[in-house]
């Protein structure tokens, strides 16, 4: 950065750094926020780099232990562990707690990616590896970078946010090999009907986009759909790689 004439500061950067008495407003300014954001990415990448195959389970924090969805989330997590996956949630209560609990009871890896909120939530007791984030976008990156698919149980705005962010990234091919499964046709059926009857009808999405959202009703179906989706995407990637090799090796 070049400074001349009236842009030259009256004191040097070193002098400002070493000044004994300063206010703390700088802690809340954008340059310092950049460092905090960077630190969250570094911490997340370091903690999750050796996680191995993992699936995220999303659902409402408001689900009680006696709700059917709580038992469903536990069952999903157990089956995911049996299929060789770690289980990653938002680390909170409700369906997230149930999924973490199911993973622990199945002797699997239970991960929680928490978020700072204006009300107390905290990390549930079934999380064995937990990271708390200040910034939603840093947390979302970890869900998408270190898991290979989403199982989405009934949930609220936070669940919808994660769901449609993932759908957008898959649709625009920013991520690949990423199956997404909705669990609960009575809960999600109306949404899928609206997508088909309104968005598809108006031409704002295409028919293949709806294929990104299979809806199932049982934990077994959910895990089978994730595994099948990953296998299909893997076969497609292998076929594309083989086609690219053939094209590269073809005679001129």
XYZ file of N, CA and C in Angstrom:
756
model
N 0.849 -1.190 0.000
C 0.000 0.000 0.000
C 0.879 1.232 0.000
N 0.591 2.159 -0.899
C 1.361 3.399 -1.027
C 0.572 4.559 -0.448
N 1.205 5.329 0.437
C 0.572 6.496 1.047
C 1.425 7.730 0.782
N 0.790 8.805 0.316
C 1.490 10.064 0.072
C 0.660 11.228 0.569
N 1.379 12.382 0.786
C 0.753 13.640 1.171
C -0.152 13.466 2.385
N -1.422 13.839 2.255
C -2.299 13.816 3.425
C -2.680 12.449 3.918
N -2.338 11.406 3.142
C -2.650 10.041 3.565
C -1.588 9.452 4.477
N -0.433 10.133 4.615
C 0.636 9.632 5.483
C 0.222 9.802 6.937
N 0.203 8.722 7.733
C -0.227 8.839 9.139
C 0.772 9.617 9.977
N 0.272 10.183 11.078
C 1.120 10.979 11.963
C 2.029 10.115 12.824
N 1.659 8.851 13.007
C 2.511 7.933 13.755
C 2.619 6.627 12.990
N 3.706 5.911 13.217
C 3.938 4.675 12.475
C 3.106 3.530 13.042
N 3.000 2.463 12.239
C 2.265 1.279 12.681
C 2.905 0.664 13.915
N 4.248 0.642 13.948
C 4.941 0.111 15.128
C 4.587 0.905 16.366
N 4.521 2.221 16.222
C 4.214 3.066 17.377
C 2.817 2.788 17.902
N 1.872 2.597 16.989
C 0.504 2.285 17.424
C 0.437 0.922 18.088
N 1.197 -0.040 17.560
C 1.203 -1.381 18.138
C 1.730 -1.372 19.557
N 2.774 -0.587 19.804
C 3.451 -0.591 21.100
C 2.882 0.411 22.089
N 1.896 1.188 21.688
C 1.306 2.176 22.598
C 0.700 1.467 23.805
N 0.998 1.936 25.030
C 0.560 1.224 26.239
C -0.936 1.300 26.507
N -1.585 2.379 26.111
C -3.002 2.544 26.424
C -3.799 2.645 25.127
N -4.672 1.665 24.897
C -5.499 1.656 23.696
C -6.887 1.156 24.052
N -7.892 1.608 23.281
C -9.228 1.056 23.494
C -9.293 -0.322 22.815
N -10.394 -1.014 23.027
C -10.507 -2.385 22.512
C -11.492 -2.476 21.354
N -11.833 -1.339 20.754
C -12.744 -1.381 19.611
C -12.190 -2.226 18.465
N -10.857 -2.283 18.375
C -10.242 -3.034 17.282
C -10.613 -4.514 17.305
N -10.995 -5.011 18.492
C -11.383 -6.417 18.596
C -12.630 -6.726 17.775
N -13.421 -5.703 17.492
C -14.694 -5.907 16.805
C -14.686 -5.320 15.402
N -13.514 -5.019 14.884
C -13.406 -4.470 13.543
C -13.059 -5.572 12.542
N -13.350 -5.301 11.265
C -13.240 -6.323 10.230
C -11.856 -6.959 10.103
N -10.746 -6.197 10.167
C -9.439 -6.868 10.041
C -9.218 -7.947 11.102
N -9.662 -7.696 12.326
C -9.504 -8.703 13.368
C -10.465 -9.867 13.150
N -11.661 -9.571 12.635
C -12.607 -10.649 12.336
C -12.018 -11.625 11.318
N -11.265 -11.090 10.366
C -10.635 -11.963 9.369
C -9.734 -12.979 10.052
N -8.999 -12.557 11.068
C -8.123 -13.471 11.793
C -8.931 -14.524 12.543
N -10.055 -14.113 13.122
C -10.904 -15.077 13.824
C -11.492 -16.094 12.847
N -11.921 -15.615 11.692
C -12.457 -16.509 10.668
C -11.385 -17.501 10.232
N -10.192 -16.990 9.980
C -9.085 -17.857 9.587
C -8.818 -18.907 10.661
N -8.842 -18.482 11.924
C -8.585 -19.409 13.026
C -9.640 -20.518 13.072
N -10.906 -20.177 12.790
C -11.952 -21.199 12.802
C -11.732 -22.233 11.700
N -11.338 -21.766 10.526
C -11.065 -22.712 9.442
C -9.869 -23.604 9.788
N -8.800 -23.011 10.313
C -7.613 -23.787 10.666
C -7.957 -24.831 11.725
N -8.714 -24.419 12.740
C -9.098 -25.342 13.813
C -9.960 -26.472 13.271
N -10.936 -26.127 12.443
C -11.815 -27.150 11.887
C -11.084 -28.109 10.973
N -10.253 -27.578 10.081
C -9.503 -28.440 9.181
C -8.589 -29.382 9.953
N -7.925 -28.847 10.981
C -7.007 -29.672 11.763
C -7.715 -30.765 12.531
N -8.880 -30.450 13.085
C -9.597 -31.421 13.915
C -10.257 -32.519 13.088
N -10.668 -32.197 11.860
C -11.479 -33.134 11.081
C -10.731 -33.803 9.934
N -9.475 -33.441 9.736
C -8.738 -33.923 8.563
C -8.668 -35.443 8.491
N -8.568 -36.112 9.630
C -8.448 -37.575 9.622
C -9.737 -38.257 10.085
N -10.871 -37.583 9.900
C -12.148 -38.123 10.368
C -12.532 -39.399 9.626
N -12.239 -39.486 8.347
C -12.661 -40.635 7.556
C -14.070 -40.456 7.034
N -14.631 -41.485 6.418
C -15.986 -41.374 5.855
C -16.992 -40.971 6.935
N -17.823 -39.992 6.621
C -18.766 -39.479 7.620
C -20.029 -38.991 6.931
N -21.136 -39.046 7.662
C -22.421 -38.548 7.186
C -22.975 -37.575 8.232
N -23.518 -36.464 7.763
C -24.166 -35.514 8.665
C -25.633 -35.887 8.862
N -26.091 -35.786 10.089
C -27.499 -36.009 10.410
C -28.059 -34.701 10.946
N -29.096 -34.184 10.288
C -29.719 -32.925 10.692
C -31.133 -33.166 11.183
N -31.585 -32.304 12.065
C -32.940 -32.393 12.577
C -33.150 -31.349 13.649
N -34.354 -31.252 14.125
C -34.740 -30.187 15.046
C -34.105 -30.327 16.419
N -33.670 -29.189 16.967
C -33.182 -29.149 18.343
C -34.329 -29.243 19.339
N -35.560 -29.083 18.869
C -36.720 -29.034 19.771
C -37.371 -30.399 19.983
N -36.863 -31.419 19.321
C -37.428 -32.756 19.482
C -37.119 -33.285 20.883
N -38.137 -33.787 21.560
C -37.967 -34.325 22.911
C -37.593 -35.803 22.852
N -37.107 -36.301 23.962
C -36.653 -37.693 24.010
C -37.786 -38.697 23.799
N -39.027 -38.277 24.062
C -40.150 -39.196 23.873
C -40.793 -39.042 22.498
N -40.234 -38.189 21.645
C -40.749 -38.038 20.282
C -40.246 -39.186 19.403
N -41.070 -39.641 18.458
C -40.623 -40.720 17.556
C -39.366 -40.348 16.778
N -39.210 -39.056 16.439
C -38.039 -38.644 15.666
C -36.738 -38.816 16.456
N -36.813 -38.773 17.784
C -35.613 -38.973 18.597
C -35.098 -40.406 18.416
N -36.006 -41.363 18.530
C -35.623 -42.763 18.329
C -35.183 -43.002 16.889
N -35.822 -42.322 15.942
C -35.454 -42.466 14.538
C -34.023 -41.978 14.302
N -33.680 -40.840 14.894
C -32.314 -40.309 14.742
C -31.286 -41.255 15.349
N -31.599 -41.834 16.506
C -30.695 -42.822 17.115
C -30.483 -44.006 16.179
N -31.572 -44.500 15.604
C -31.498 -45.665 14.721
C -30.685 -45.342 13.467
N -30.912 -44.171 12.902
C -30.147 -43.755 11.723
C -28.654 -43.758 12.035
N -28.295 -43.176 13.176
C -26.875 -43.075 13.537
C -26.257 -44.455 13.754
N -26.967 -45.332 14.429
C -26.444 -46.688 14.644
C -26.177 -47.390 13.310
N -27.110 -47.260 12.398
C -26.967 -47.916 11.101
C -25.841 -47.294 10.272
N -25.663 -45.990 10.406
C -24.555 -45.334 9.708
C -23.214 -45.851 10.237
N -23.107 -46.006 11.548
C -21.871 -46.552 12.127
C -21.647 -47.977 11.636
N -22.705 -48.782 11.631
C -22.585 -50.158 11.137
C -22.141 -50.194 9.673
N -22.507 -49.145 8.915
C -22.127 -49.075 7.504
C -20.731 -48.494 7.302
N -20.062 -48.125 8.415
C -18.685 -47.661 8.323
C -18.490 -46.159 8.339
N -19.512 -45.412 8.786
C -19.424 -43.959 8.782
C -19.311 -43.383 10.195
N -18.597 -42.269 10.315
C -18.717 -41.419 11.488
C -20.014 -40.614 11.354
N -20.540 -40.143 12.472
C -21.788 -39.372 12.489
C -21.479 -37.954 12.944
N -21.893 -36.994 12.132
C -21.643 -35.584 12.424
C -22.982 -34.865 12.563
N -23.124 -34.089 13.635
C -24.348 -33.295 13.840
C -23.951 -31.862 14.208
N -24.986 -31.058 14.448
C -24.746 -29.693 14.917
C -24.392 -29.617 16.383
N -24.356 -30.766 17.053
C -23.885 -30.819 18.434
C -24.877 -30.400 19.491
N -26.070 -29.985 19.089
C -27.048 -29.486 20.050
C -27.968 -30.560 20.589
N -29.108 -30.141 21.156
C -30.074 -31.083 21.719
C -30.985 -31.670 20.646
N -32.042 -32.359 21.080
C -33.042 -32.861 20.156
C -32.523 -33.960 19.252
N -32.818 -33.844 17.963
C -32.407 -34.860 16.997
C -30.897 -34.972 16.915
N -30.198 -33.861 17.120
C -28.731 -33.905 17.086
C -28.193 -34.762 18.226
N -28.713 -34.543 19.416
C -28.311 -35.352 20.567
C -28.599 -36.827 20.317
N -29.775 -37.106 19.763
C -30.156 -38.495 19.518
C -29.188 -39.166 18.554
N -28.801 -38.457 17.499
C -27.869 -39.046 16.531
C -26.496 -39.267 17.153
N -26.012 -38.314 17.923
C -24.732 -38.503 18.606
C -24.800 -39.676 19.582
N -25.910 -39.790 20.272
C -26.099 -40.893 21.214
C -26.087 -42.232 20.483
N -26.805 -42.311 19.376
C -26.830 -43.547 18.603
C -25.452 -43.942 18.111
N -24.656 -42.943 17.707
C -23.300 -43.236 17.219
C -22.425 -43.776 18.339
N -22.504 -43.166 19.520
C -21.694 -43.621 20.654
C -22.090 -45.029 21.067
N -23.377 -45.286 21.146
C -23.840 -46.608 21.577
C -23.497 -47.691 20.566
N -23.262 -47.294 19.311
C -22.852 -48.255 18.290
C -21.333 -48.341 18.172
N -20.628 -47.708 19.124
C -19.166 -47.722 19.150
C -18.558 -46.995 17.942
N -19.242 -45.959 17.490
C -18.754 -45.190 16.353
C -18.194 -43.843 16.773
N -17.791 -43.057 15.773
C -17.244 -41.720 16.007
C -18.400 -40.723 16.017
N -18.514 -39.957 17.091
C -19.607 -39.011 17.283
C -19.045 -37.595 17.302
N -19.439 -36.787 16.300
C -18.873 -35.446 16.127
C -19.975 -34.405 16.242
N -19.657 -33.282 16.876
C -20.592 -32.165 16.967
C -19.932 -30.879 16.509
N -20.580 -30.189 15.581
C -20.097 -28.887 15.113
C -21.091 -27.835 15.596
N -20.781 -27.240 16.729
C -21.700 -26.298 17.354
C -21.585 -24.902 16.782
N -22.514 -24.022 17.192
C -22.520 -22.645 16.714
C -22.896 -21.717 17.867
N -22.241 -20.569 17.924
C -22.570 -19.545 18.922
C -23.949 -18.975 18.621
N -24.831 -18.983 19.611
C -26.201 -18.497 19.454
C -26.523 -17.487 20.556
N -27.547 -16.635 20.347
C -27.904 -15.647 21.371
C -28.586 -16.259 22.586
N -28.879 -17.546 22.525
C -29.437 -18.247 23.684
C -28.575 -19.480 23.933
N -28.591 -19.940 25.162
C -27.700 -21.053 25.531
C -28.162 -22.346 24.884
N -27.242 -23.039 24.243
C -27.548 -24.365 23.689
C -26.484 -25.359 24.126
N -25.225 -25.070 23.827
C -24.144 -25.925 24.280
C -24.034 -27.210 23.484
N -23.033 -27.993 23.834
C -22.754 -29.256 23.157
C -23.366 -30.395 23.974
N -24.083 -31.281 23.313
C -24.706 -32.374 24.057
C -23.639 -33.358 24.561
N -23.993 -34.138 25.568
C -23.022 -34.974 26.274
C -22.550 -36.172 25.457
N -23.189 -36.440 24.311
C -22.818 -37.596 23.506
C -21.793 -37.265 22.426
N -21.360 -36.028 22.376
C -20.339 -35.622 21.401
C -18.961 -35.990 21.930
N -18.200 -36.756 21.155
C -16.832 -37.120 21.539
C -15.793 -36.196 20.925
N -16.097 -35.631 19.769
C -15.239 -34.647 19.129
C -16.094 -33.443 18.793
N -15.866 -32.349 19.479
C -16.724 -31.183 19.293
C -15.939 -29.926 18.968
N -16.480 -29.116 18.079
C -15.894 -27.823 17.730
C -17.022 -26.795 17.756
N -16.810 -25.692 18.423
C -17.788 -24.605 18.442
C -17.338 -23.490 17.510
N -18.250 -23.004 16.688
C -17.946 -21.970 15.706
C -18.672 -20.673 16.047
N -18.029 -19.548 15.692
C -18.699 -18.254 15.769
C -19.488 -17.975 14.497
N -18.973 -18.460 13.365
C -19.506 -18.068 12.069
C -20.177 -19.256 11.378
N -21.428 -19.041 10.938
C -22.171 -20.098 10.273
C -21.456 -20.588 9.023
N -20.879 -19.666 8.243
C -20.292 -20.108 6.975
C -19.072 -20.986 7.181
N -18.304 -20.751 8.249
C -17.173 -21.634 8.543
C -17.672 -23.016 8.945
N -18.704 -23.046 9.744
C -19.295 -24.325 10.174
C -19.871 -25.092 8.990
N -20.573 -24.387 8.095
C -21.153 -25.055 6.926
C -20.067 -25.677 6.057
N -18.946 -24.985 5.950
C -17.843 -25.524 5.154
C -17.392 -26.865 5.707
N -17.337 -26.990 7.032
C -16.898 -28.247 7.644
C -17.894 -29.377 7.362
N -19.194 -29.071 7.443
C -20.195 -30.089 7.130
C -20.019 -30.600 5.700
N -19.763 -29.672 4.777
C -19.706 -30.048 3.366
C -18.364 -30.644 2.969
N -17.300 -30.216 3.618
C -15.967 -30.694 3.248
C -15.668 -32.070 3.833
N -16.138 -32.324 5.055
C -15.714 -33.528 5.758
C -16.805 -34.582 5.919
N -17.964 -34.387 5.303
C -18.952 -35.454 5.274
C -19.312 -35.753 3.823
N -19.782 -36.962 3.589
C -20.042 -37.420 2.229
C -21.530 -37.473 1.891
N -22.375 -37.014 2.795
C -23.809 -37.008 2.525
C -24.575 -36.469 3.721
N -25.854 -36.126 3.481
C -26.735 -35.600 4.529
C -27.945 -36.509 4.688
N -28.272 -36.833 5.931
C -29.562 -37.421 6.267
C -30.336 -36.347 7.022
N -31.495 -35.965 6.476
C -32.219 -34.799 6.998
C -33.541 -35.249 7.598
N -33.642 -35.169 8.918
C -34.865 -35.486 9.632
C -35.715 -34.228 9.775
N -36.962 -34.359 10.245
C -37.791 -33.172 10.426
C -37.081 -32.113 11.268
N -37.092 -30.884 10.771
C -36.401 -29.791 11.456
C -36.961 -28.447 11.056
N -36.356 -27.409 11.598
C -36.839 -26.049 11.375
C -35.980 -25.273 10.394
N -35.851 -23.968 10.644
C -35.129 -23.094 9.722
C -33.670 -23.508 9.561
N -33.020 -23.904 10.656
C -31.613 -24.296 10.572
C -31.424 -25.521 9.697
N -32.333 -26.485 9.846
C -32.280 -27.687 9.015
C -32.515 -27.343 7.552
N -33.501 -26.462 7.302
C -33.787 -26.042 5.928
C -32.594 -25.293 5.331
N -31.937 -24.506 6.141
C -30.771 -23.743 5.671
C -29.682 -24.692 5.189
N -29.342 -25.677 6.008
C -28.314 -26.640 5.630
C -28.741 -27.438 4.398
N -30.010 -27.830 4.359
C -30.522 -28.632 3.253
C -30.393 -27.887 1.926
N -30.888 -26.657 1.871
C -30.908 -25.948 0.592
C -29.530 -25.417 0.203
N -28.677 -25.174 1.185
C -27.294 -24.825 0.838
C -26.626 -26.005 0.127
N -26.807 -27.205 0.678
C -26.212 -28.392 0.063
C -26.816 -28.644 -1.315
N -28.126 -28.499 -1.440
C -28.775 -28.700 -2.735
C -28.227 -27.740 -3.788
N -28.042 -26.486 -3.404
C -27.526 -25.495 -4.336
C -26.121 -25.856 -4.804
N -25.285 -26.295 -3.866
C -23.911 -26.640 -4.213
C -23.846 -27.891 -5.089
N -24.742 -28.849 -4.842
C -24.780 -30.037 -5.699
C -25.307 -29.669 -7.081
N -26.377 -28.881 -7.111
C -26.975 -28.483 -8.387
C -25.984 -27.728 -9.261
N -25.179 -26.863 -8.636
C -24.208 -26.054 -9.388
C -22.857 -26.749 -9.515
N -22.796 -28.010 -9.062
C -21.596 -28.843 -9.182
C -20.389 -28.247 -8.448
N -20.668 -27.522 -7.371
C -19.585 -27.079 -6.499
C -19.103 -28.210 -5.602
N -19.983 -29.153 -5.326
C -19.595 -30.374 -4.622
C -20.112 -31.561 -5.427
N -19.453 -32.693 -5.290
C -19.877 -33.909 -5.973
C -19.933 -35.051 -4.965
N -20.447 -36.203 -5.412
C -20.538 -37.376 -4.539
C -21.213 -37.019 -3.222
N -22.411 -36.429 -3.333
C -23.057 -35.918 -2.128
C -24.544 -36.244 -2.116
N -24.923 -37.451 -1.704
C -26.345 -37.783 -1.615
C -27.014 -37.068 -0.444
N -28.251 -36.673 -0.654
C -29.060 -36.007 0.374
C -30.365 -36.788 0.486
N -30.747 -37.175 1.693
C -31.944 -37.995 1.900
C -32.840 -37.327 2.935
N -34.095 -37.122 2.586
C -35.087 -36.608 3.525
C -35.794 -37.779 4.194
N -35.940 -37.711 5.504
C -36.576 -38.800 6.245
C -37.898 -38.293 6.829
N -38.994 -38.913 6.392
C -40.315 -38.534 6.889
C -41.194 -37.962 5.790
N -41.901 -38.818 5.059
C -42.724 -38.332 3.953
C -43.882 -37.467 4.441
N -44.385 -37.744 5.662
C -45.476 -36.922 6.174
C -45.004 -35.507 6.487
N -43.715 -35.347 6.784
C -43.165 -34.023 7.103
C -42.686 -33.308 5.844
N -41.936 -34.014 5.000
C -41.298 -33.394 3.839
C -42.130 -33.491 2.561
N -43.176 -34.310 2.582
C -43.951 -34.516 1.364
C -44.540 -33.237 0.801
N -45.050 -32.377 1.671
C -45.639 -31.120 1.215
C -44.619 -30.212 0.549
N -43.399 -30.206 1.085
C -42.336 -29.396 0.485
C -41.990 -29.907 -0.908
N -41.832 -31.219 -1.037
C -41.485 -31.791 -2.338
C -42.614 -31.570 -3.335
N -43.862 -31.679 -2.872
C -45.004 -31.411 -3.751
C -44.986 -29.967 -4.237
N -44.632 -29.040 -3.339
C -44.564 -27.627 -3.734
C -43.438 -27.394 -4.731
N -42.292 -28.025 -4.500
C -41.185 -27.888 -5.439
C -41.607 -28.365 -6.836
N -42.340 -29.481 -6.853
C -42.762 -30.030 -8.145
C -43.886 -29.194 -8.765
N -44.869 -28.845 -7.951
C -46.050 -28.175 -8.484
C -45.863 -26.699 -8.754
N -44.878 -26.082 -8.111
C -44.672 -24.643 -8.292
C -43.352 -24.344 -8.993
N -42.242 -24.750 -8.404
C -40.944 -24.404 -8.980
C -40.707 -25.124 -10.315
N -40.964 -26.436 -10.331
C -40.776 -27.173 -11.582
C -41.765 -26.701 -12.642
N -43.015 -26.475 -12.225
C -44.039 -26.011 -13.153
C -43.684 -24.655 -13.752
N -43.089 -23.786 -12.945
C -42.704 -22.451 -13.430
C -41.360 -22.449 -14.147
N -40.663 -23.572 -14.144
C -39.403 -23.675 -14.852
C -38.209 -23.114 -14.103
N -38.349 -22.886 -12.795
C -37.217 -22.352 -12.024
C -36.277 -23.448 -11.539
N -36.707 -24.694 -11.619
C -35.825 -25.853 -11.431
C -36.156 -26.845 -12.536
N -35.328 -27.876 -12.671
C -35.567 -28.892 -13.697
C -35.887 -30.227 -13.026
N -36.389 -31.163 -13.804
C -36.753 -32.475 -13.272
C -35.589 -33.165 -12.557
N -34.360 -33.158 -13.123
C -33.257 -33.804 -12.396
C -32.983 -33.185 -11.025
N -33.315 -31.906 -10.858
C -33.102 -31.276 -9.550
C -33.946 -31.946 -8.475
N -35.164 -32.344 -8.829
C -36.016 -33.030 -7.861
C -35.452 -34.393 -7.496
N -34.699 -34.981 -8.419
C -34.082 -36.276 -8.135
C -33.007 -36.205 -7.072
N -32.592 -34.987 -6.722
C -31.594 -34.823 -5.665
C -32.202 -34.985 -4.278
N -33.547 -35.113 -4.198
C -34.222 -35.129 -2.902
C -35.088 -36.375 -2.710
N -34.494 -37.547 -2.593
C -35.316 -38.724 -2.278
C -35.908 -38.618 -0.878
N -37.117 -39.114 -0.724
C -37.811 -39.082 0.567
C -38.070 -40.511 1.007
N -37.691 -40.839 2.244
C -37.897 -42.169 2.800
C -38.561 -42.037 4.160
N -38.899 -43.189 4.760
C -39.613 -43.138 6.041
C -38.941 -43.896 7.172
N -37.951 -44.719 6.880
C -37.320 -45.512 7.933
C -35.818 -45.265 7.955
N -35.219 -45.602 9.080
C -33.767 -45.461 9.219
C -33.046 -46.365 8.235
N -33.566 -47.583 8.056
C -32.934 -48.513 7.115
C -32.942 -47.942 5.703
N -34.091 -47.398 5.292
C -34.191 -46.799 3.958
C -33.250 -45.606 3.809
N -33.142 -44.820 4.859
C -32.284 -43.633 4.807
C -30.831 -44.015 4.586
N -30.336 -44.968 5.360
C -28.932 -45.375 5.242
C -28.696 -46.069 3.911
N -29.632 -46.907 3.499
C -29.495 -47.563 2.193
C -29.449 -46.537 1.064
N -30.265 -45.488 1.181
C -30.298 -44.457 0.144
C -28.980 -43.696 0.088
N -28.406 -43.401 1.239
C -27.116 -42.708 1.277
C -26.034 -43.581 0.658
N -25.977 -44.835 1.083
C -24.945 -45.744 0.562
C -25.114 -45.939 -0.937
N -26.347 -46.155 -1.370
C -26.612 -46.344 -2.800
C -26.248 -45.083 -3.585
N -26.613 -43.928 -3.030
C -26.289 -42.673 -3.700
C -24.798 -42.468 -3.854
N -24.037 -42.803 -2.825
C -22.583 -42.683 -2.908
C -22.006 -43.653 -3.928
N -22.536 -44.873 -3.960
C -22.050 -45.858 -4.935
C -22.332 -45.393 -6.357
N -23.533 -44.836 -6.592
C -23.888 -44.351 -7.920
C -22.969 -43.212 -8.346
N -22.740 -42.282 -7.444
C -21.884 -41.140 -7.763
C -20.444 -41.584 -7.988
N -20.007 -42.593 -7.237
C -18.652 -43.114 -7.425
C -18.510 -43.770 -8.794
N -19.524 -44.535 -9.195
C -19.478 -45.172 -10.509
C -19.487 -44.125 -11.627
N -20.278 -43.060 -11.437
C -20.307 -41.989 -12.434
C -18.937 -41.318 -12.544
N -18.301 -41.076 -11.400
C -16.984 -40.441 -11.409
C -15.958 -41.332 -12.098
N -16.031 -42.644 -11.839
C -15.110 -43.575 -12.497
C -15.331 -43.589 -14.006
N -16.599 -43.573 -14.421
C -16.905 -43.581 -15.854
C -16.410 -42.305 -16.524
N -16.575 -41.161 -15.856
C -16.098 -39.903 -16.413
C -14.582 -39.891 -16.517
N -13.906 -40.432 -15.502
C -12.449 -40.488 -15.531
C -11.964 -41.391 -16.652
N -12.651 -42.531 -16.829
C -12.248 -43.449 -17.896
C -12.475 -42.825 -19.261
N -13.592 -42.091 -19.410
C -13.862 -41.416 -20.675
C -12.831 -40.346 -20.970
N -12.415 -39.632 -19.918
C -11.392 -38.596 -20.094
C -10.059 -39.220 -20.492
N -9.729 -40.377 -19.896
C -8.479 -41.067 -20.260
C -8.513 -41.535 -21.712
N -9.680 -42.067 -22.103
C -9.814 -42.532 -23.488
C -9.678 -41.377 -24.472
N -10.292 -40.261 -24.125
C -10.206 -39.092 -25.010
C -8.786 -38.575 -25.103
N -8.076 -38.606 -23.977
C -6.690 -38.121 -23.968
C -5.755 -39.026 -24.711
N -6.090 -40.331 -24.754
C -5.206 -41.271 -25.415
C -5.582 -41.572 -26.860
N -6.676 -40.938 -27.322
C -7.123 -41.207 -28.688
C -6.150 -40.628 -29.697
N -5.944 -41.315 -30.835
C -5.043 -40.791 -31.850
C -5.560 -39.513 -32.466
N -4.664 -38.624 -32.871
C -5.058 -37.370 -33.494
C -5.516 -37.619 -34.932
